[in-house]
CSV table of C-alpha atoms in Angstrom, one decimal:
chain,number,residue,atom,x,y,z
A,252,ALA,CA,72.9,74.0,69.7
A,253,GLN,CA,74.4,70.8,68.6
A,254,LYS,CA,76.2,68.3,70.8
A,255,VAL,CA,78.1,65.0,70.2
A,256,THR,CA,78.8,62.7,73.0
A,257,GLN,CA,81.3,59.8,72.9
A,258,ALA,CA,80.9,58.1,76.3
A,259,GLN,CA,83.9,55.8,75.8
A,260,THR,CA,87.1,57.7,76.6
A,261,GLU,CA,89.4,54.8,76.0
A,262,ILE,CA,89.1,51.3,74.6
A,263,SER,CA,91.7,48.6,74.5
A,264,VAL,CA,91.4,45.4,72.4
A,265,VAL,CA,93.6,42.6,71.2
A,266,GLU,CA,94.2,42.4,67.5
A,267,LYS,CA,91.5,40.6,65.5
A,268,GLU,CA,88.8,41.5,68.0
A,269,ASP,CA,85.8,43.5,66.8
A,270,VAL,CA,85.3,46.9,68.4
A,271,THR,CA,82.4,49.3,68.5
A,272,LEU,CA,82.7,53.0,69.2
A,273,ASP,CA,79.6,54.7,70.5
A,274,CYS,CA,78.3,58.1,69.5
A,275,VAL,CA,75.2,59.9,70.6
A,276,TYR,CA,74.2,63.3,69.1
A,277,GLU,CA,71.8,66.2,69.7
A,278,THR,CA,70.5,68.6,67.1
A,279,ARG,CA,67.5,70.7,66.2
A,280,ASP,CA,68.2,70.6,62.5
A,281,THR,CA,65.8,68.4,60.6
A,282,THR,CA,68.5,67.5,58.1
A,283,TYR,CA,72.0,66.8,59.2
A,284,TYR,CA,75.1,64.7,58.5
A,285,LEU,CA,77.1,62.4,60.7
A,286,PHE,CA,80.7,61.6,60.3
A,287,TRP,CA,83.5,59.5,61.8
A,288,TYR,CA,87.1,60.7,61.6
A,289,LYS,CA,90.3,59.0,62.7
A,290,GLN,CA,93.3,60.9,64.2
A,291,PRO,CA,96.4,58.7,64.2
A,292,PRO,CA,99.5,59.7,66.3
A,293,SER,CA,100.7,61.8,63.4
A,294,GLY,CA,97.8,64.2,64.2
A,295,GLU,CA,96.1,64.6,60.9
A,296,LEU,CA,92.4,63.9,60.9
A,297,VAL,CA,91.3,61.4,58.3
A,298,PHE,CA,87.8,61.2,57.0
A,299,LEU,CA,86.3,57.7,57.3
A,300,ILE,CA,82.5,57.7,56.7
A,301,ARG,CA,79.5,60.1,56.3
A,302,ARG,CA,75.9,59.5,56.7
A,303,ASN,CA,72.9,61.8,56.1
A,304,SER,CA,69.9,62.0,58.4
A,305,PHE,CA,67.4,60.8,55.8
A,306,ASP,CA,69.1,57.6,55.0
A,307,GLU,CA,69.2,55.1,57.9
A,308,GLN,CA,70.4,52.2,55.9
A,309,ASN,CA,73.4,50.7,57.6
A,310,GLU,CA,76.4,49.8,55.5
A,311,ILE,CA,79.7,48.0,55.5
A,312,SER,CA,82.8,49.3,53.9
A,313,GLY,CA,85.7,46.8,54.2
A,314,ARG,CA,86.3,46.3,57.9
A,315,TYR,CA,84.2,49.4,58.8
A,316,SER,CA,80.5,49.3,59.4
A,317,TRP,CA,78.1,51.8,61.1
A,318,ASN,CA,74.8,51.6,62.7
A,319,PHE,CA,72.7,54.8,62.5
A,320,GLN,CA,69.5,54.8,64.6
A,321,LYS,CA,67.6,58.1,64.4
A,322,SER,CA,65.2,57.0,67.1
A,323,THR,CA,68.0,56.9,69.7
A,324,SER,CA,70.1,59.6,68.1
A,325,SER,CA,73.0,57.2,67.8
A,326,PHE,CA,75.7,56.7,65.2
A,327,ASN,CA,77.9,53.8,66.2
A,328,PHE,CA,81.0,52.7,64.4
A,329,THR,CA,82.4,49.1,64.3
A,330,ILE,CA,85.8,47.9,63.2
A,331,THR,CA,85.9,44.2,62.4
A,332,ALA,CA,89.0,42.2,62.9
A,333,SER,CA,90.9,45.1,64.4
A,334,GLN,CA,94.6,45.6,63.6
A,335,VAL,CA,97.4,47.4,65.4
A,336,VAL,CA,97.3,50.1,62.7
A,337,ASP,CA,93.8,51.0,63.8
A,338,SER,CA,95.2,52.4,67.0
A,339,ALA,CA,94.2,56.1,67.0
A,340,VAL,CA,91.7,58.6,68.4
A,341,TYR,CA,88.3,58.3,66.7
A,342,PHE,CA,86.0,61.3,66.5
A,343,CYS,CA,82.3,61.3,65.8
A,344,ALA,CA,81.1,64.6,64.2
A,345,LEU,CA,77.8,66.3,63.2
A,346,SER,CA,77.0,69.0,60.7
A,347,GLY,CA,73.6,70.6,59.9
A,348,GLY,CA,72.1,70.4,56.5
A,349,ALA,CA,71.6,73.3,54.1
A,350,GLY,CA,69.5,76.0,55.7
A,351,GLY,CA,70.1,74.7,59.2
A,352,THR,CA,71.8,76.7,61.9
A,353,SER,CA,74.9,74.6,61.9
A,354,TYR,CA,75.4,74.2,58.2
A,355,GLY,CA,79.0,74.3,57.1
A,356,LYS,CA,80.6,73.5,60.4
A,357,LEU,CA,81.4,70.2,62.2
A,358,THR,CA,80.7,69.6,65.8
A,359,PHE,CA,83.0,67.0,67.2
A,360,GLY,CA,82.7,64.7,70.1
A,361,GLN,CA,85.6,64.4,72.6
A,362,GLY,CA,87.0,61.4,70.9
A,363,THR,CA,87.7,57.7,71.9
A,364,ILE,CA,91.2,56.5,72.2
A,365,LEU,CA,91.5,53.1,70.6
A,366,THR,CA,94.5,50.9,71.3
A,367,VAL,CA,94.9,47.6,69.5
A,368,HIS,CA,97.4,45.3,71.1
A,369,PRO,CA,99.2,42.7,69.0
B,213,ASP,CA,97.1,65.5,44.3
B,214,THR,CA,98.5,67.3,47.3
B,215,GLY,CA,96.6,67.6,50.5
B,216,VAL,CA,95.9,70.6,52.7
B,217,SER,CA,99.1,72.1,53.9
B,218,GLN,CA,99.7,74.3,56.9
B,219,ASP,CA,102.7,76.4,57.9
B,220,PRO,CA,104.3,76.4,60.3
B,221,ARG,CA,103.8,73.0,61.9
B,222,HIS,CA,104.9,74.2,65.3
B,223,LYS,CA,105.1,77.7,66.8
B,224,ILE,CA,106.3,78.7,70.2
B,225,THR,CA,105.7,82.3,71.2
B,226,LYS,CA,105.7,84.4,74.3
B,227,ARG,CA,102.6,85.7,75.8
B,228,GLY,CA,101.6,89.0,74.3
B,229,GLN,CA,103.2,88.4,70.9
B,230,ASN,CA,101.3,88.2,67.6
B,231,VAL,CA,101.3,85.0,65.5
B,232,THR,CA,100.1,84.2,62.0
B,233,PHE,CA,99.4,80.8,60.5
B,234,ARG,CA,98.9,79.9,56.9
B,235,CYS,CA,96.7,77.3,55.3
B,236,ASP,CA,96.9,76.2,51.7
B,237,PRO,CA,93.8,74.2,50.7
B,238,ILE,CA,93.5,71.4,48.1
B,239,SER,CA,93.5,72.9,44.6
B,240,GLU,CA,90.0,73.7,43.4
B,241,HIS,CA,88.4,73.5,46.9
B,242,ASN,CA,86.3,76.6,47.3
B,243,ARG,CA,85.5,76.2,51.0
B,244,LEU,CA,88.1,76.5,53.8
B,245,TYR,CA,87.6,76.0,57.5
B,246,TRP,CA,89.6,76.7,60.7
B,247,TYR,CA,89.2,74.6,63.8
B,248,ARG,CA,91.0,74.6,67.2
B,249,GLN,CA,91.8,71.5,69.1
B,250,THR,CA,93.1,71.5,72.7
B,251,LEU,CA,94.7,68.5,74.4
B,252,GLY,CA,92.3,65.6,74.9
B,253,GLN,CA,89.4,67.3,73.2
B,254,GLY,CA,87.8,67.2,69.8
B,255,PRO,CA,88.3,70.1,67.3
B,256,GLU,CA,86.1,73.1,67.7
B,257,PHE,CA,84.9,75.2,64.8
B,258,LEU,CA,86.3,78.7,64.5
B,259,THR,CA,85.3,80.1,61.1
B,260,TYR,CA,84.9,79.2,57.5
B,261,PHE,CA,85.2,80.8,54.0
B,262,GLN,CA,83.4,80.2,50.7
B,263,ASN,CA,85.9,81.5,48.2
B,264,GLU,CA,87.0,84.8,49.7
B,265,ALA,CA,83.9,85.4,51.8
B,266,GLN,CA,84.0,84.7,55.5
B,267,LEU,CA,80.5,83.2,56.0
B,268,GLU,CA,80.5,82.3,59.7
B,269,LYS,CA,82.6,83.0,62.8
B,270,SER,CA,82.3,81.1,66.1
B,271,ARG,CA,82.0,83.0,69.3
B,272,LEU,CA,85.3,81.4,70.2
B,273,LEU,CA,86.9,83.7,67.7
B,274,SER,CA,87.5,86.7,70.0
B,275,ASP,CA,88.5,90.1,68.8
B,276,ARG,CA,92.1,89.1,69.0
B,277,PHE,CA,91.6,86.5,66.2
B,278,SER,CA,91.3,87.4,62.6
B,279,ALA,CA,91.1,85.2,59.5
B,280,GLU,CA,91.5,86.1,55.9
B,281,ARG,CA,91.3,84.5,52.5
B,282,PRO,CA,92.0,87.4,50.2
B,283,LYS,CA,92.0,85.7,46.9
B,284,GLY,CA,90.0,82.7,47.6
B,285,SER,CA,93.0,80.4,47.7
B,286,PHE,CA,95.2,80.3,50.8
B,287,SER,CA,94.1,81.6,54.2
B,288,THR,CA,95.8,83.1,57.2
B,289,LEU,CA,94.8,83.1,60.8
B,290,GLU,CA,96.3,85.8,63.0
B,291,ILE,CA,96.2,85.9,66.8
B,292,GLN,CA,97.1,89.2,68.4
B,293,ARG,CA,98.4,89.5,72.0
B,294,THR,CA,98.6,85.8,72.5
B,295,GLU,CA,97.5,84.3,75.8
B,296,GLN,CA,98.4,81.0,77.4
B,297,GLY,CA,94.9,79.8,76.8
B,298,ASP,CA,95.5,80.1,73.1
B,299,SER,CA,97.9,77.1,73.2
B,300,ALA,CA,96.3,74.5,71.0
B,301,MET,CA,96.5,72.8,67.6
B,302,TYR,CA,95.0,74.9,64.9
B,303,LEU,CA,93.5,72.8,62.1
B,304,CYS,CA,92.6,73.9,58.6
B,305,ALA,CA,90.3,71.9,56.3
B,306,SER,CA,88.9,72.4,52.8
B,307,SER,CA,86.1,70.9,50.8
B,308,PRO,CA,85.3,70.7,47.1
B,309,PRO,CA,82.4,72.6,45.5
B,310,GLU,CA,80.5,69.5,44.6
B,311,ALA,CA,80.4,68.2,48.2
B,312,GLY,CA,79.5,71.4,50.0
B,313,PRO,CA,80.8,71.2,53.6
B,314,TYR,CA,80.2,67.5,53.9
B,315,GLU,CA,83.6,66.3,52.8
B,316,GLN,CA,86.2,68.2,54.8
B,317,TYR,CA,89.8,67.3,54.3
B,318,PHE,CA,92.1,68.3,57.1
B,319,GLY,CA,95.7,69.5,57.1
B,320,PRO,CA,98.3,68.4,59.6
B,321,GLY,CA,97.7,71.4,61.9
B,322,THR,CA,99.8,74.1,63.5
B,323,ARG,CA,100.6,73.5,67.1
B,324,LEU,CA,100.9,76.7,69.1
B,325,THR,CA,102.5,76.9,72.5
B,326,VAL,CA,102.3,80.2,74.3
B,327,THR,CA,104.8,80.5,77.2
């Protein structure tokens, strides 16, 4: 069975601060994909980033960056210079690769509520 | 390019009634997914279709739940004899052929309240 844990229930920062959201996962699949989604107050889940299990290279995309460490089963997400519009619930998710038991479905964490104050 | 649409956006029903939700995926997307999200939790997978074939169903999908995608385009999710525990946001997502299930685009959801 797959499991995604986001230990931070809520985070509050002041605008322009950097903020890191933690994610730890469990899976028996040898190939898998990790995701971060954003759910603003409007409720619609917005895809942010995706990473596959065989590529541990960390990247930066605009103000977003992520740190994937297979050895610790972690997939942390950082927003640099946070803005008020970043306020939302952020979900980490996991999907098995082709042939795996969890192929085709996302397993989500419980979410982290991020509030960015002006 | 329009996104995933869901109808209705909100539904209030009395316990024991049947309800049906509709999801229209993004055009050309061959995979369609249903998830359920309760307050304060992440979405939970219910079922998914590739074209018109229902390929997997979660054990969360009891006998009272049925999903269809008759022509490989829109999908419906029906809940029979609703219970208060069915109150949740029902989310639909779709993904394009070239991305497999690794690029799921979500709709705005249907919020169900069972009184």
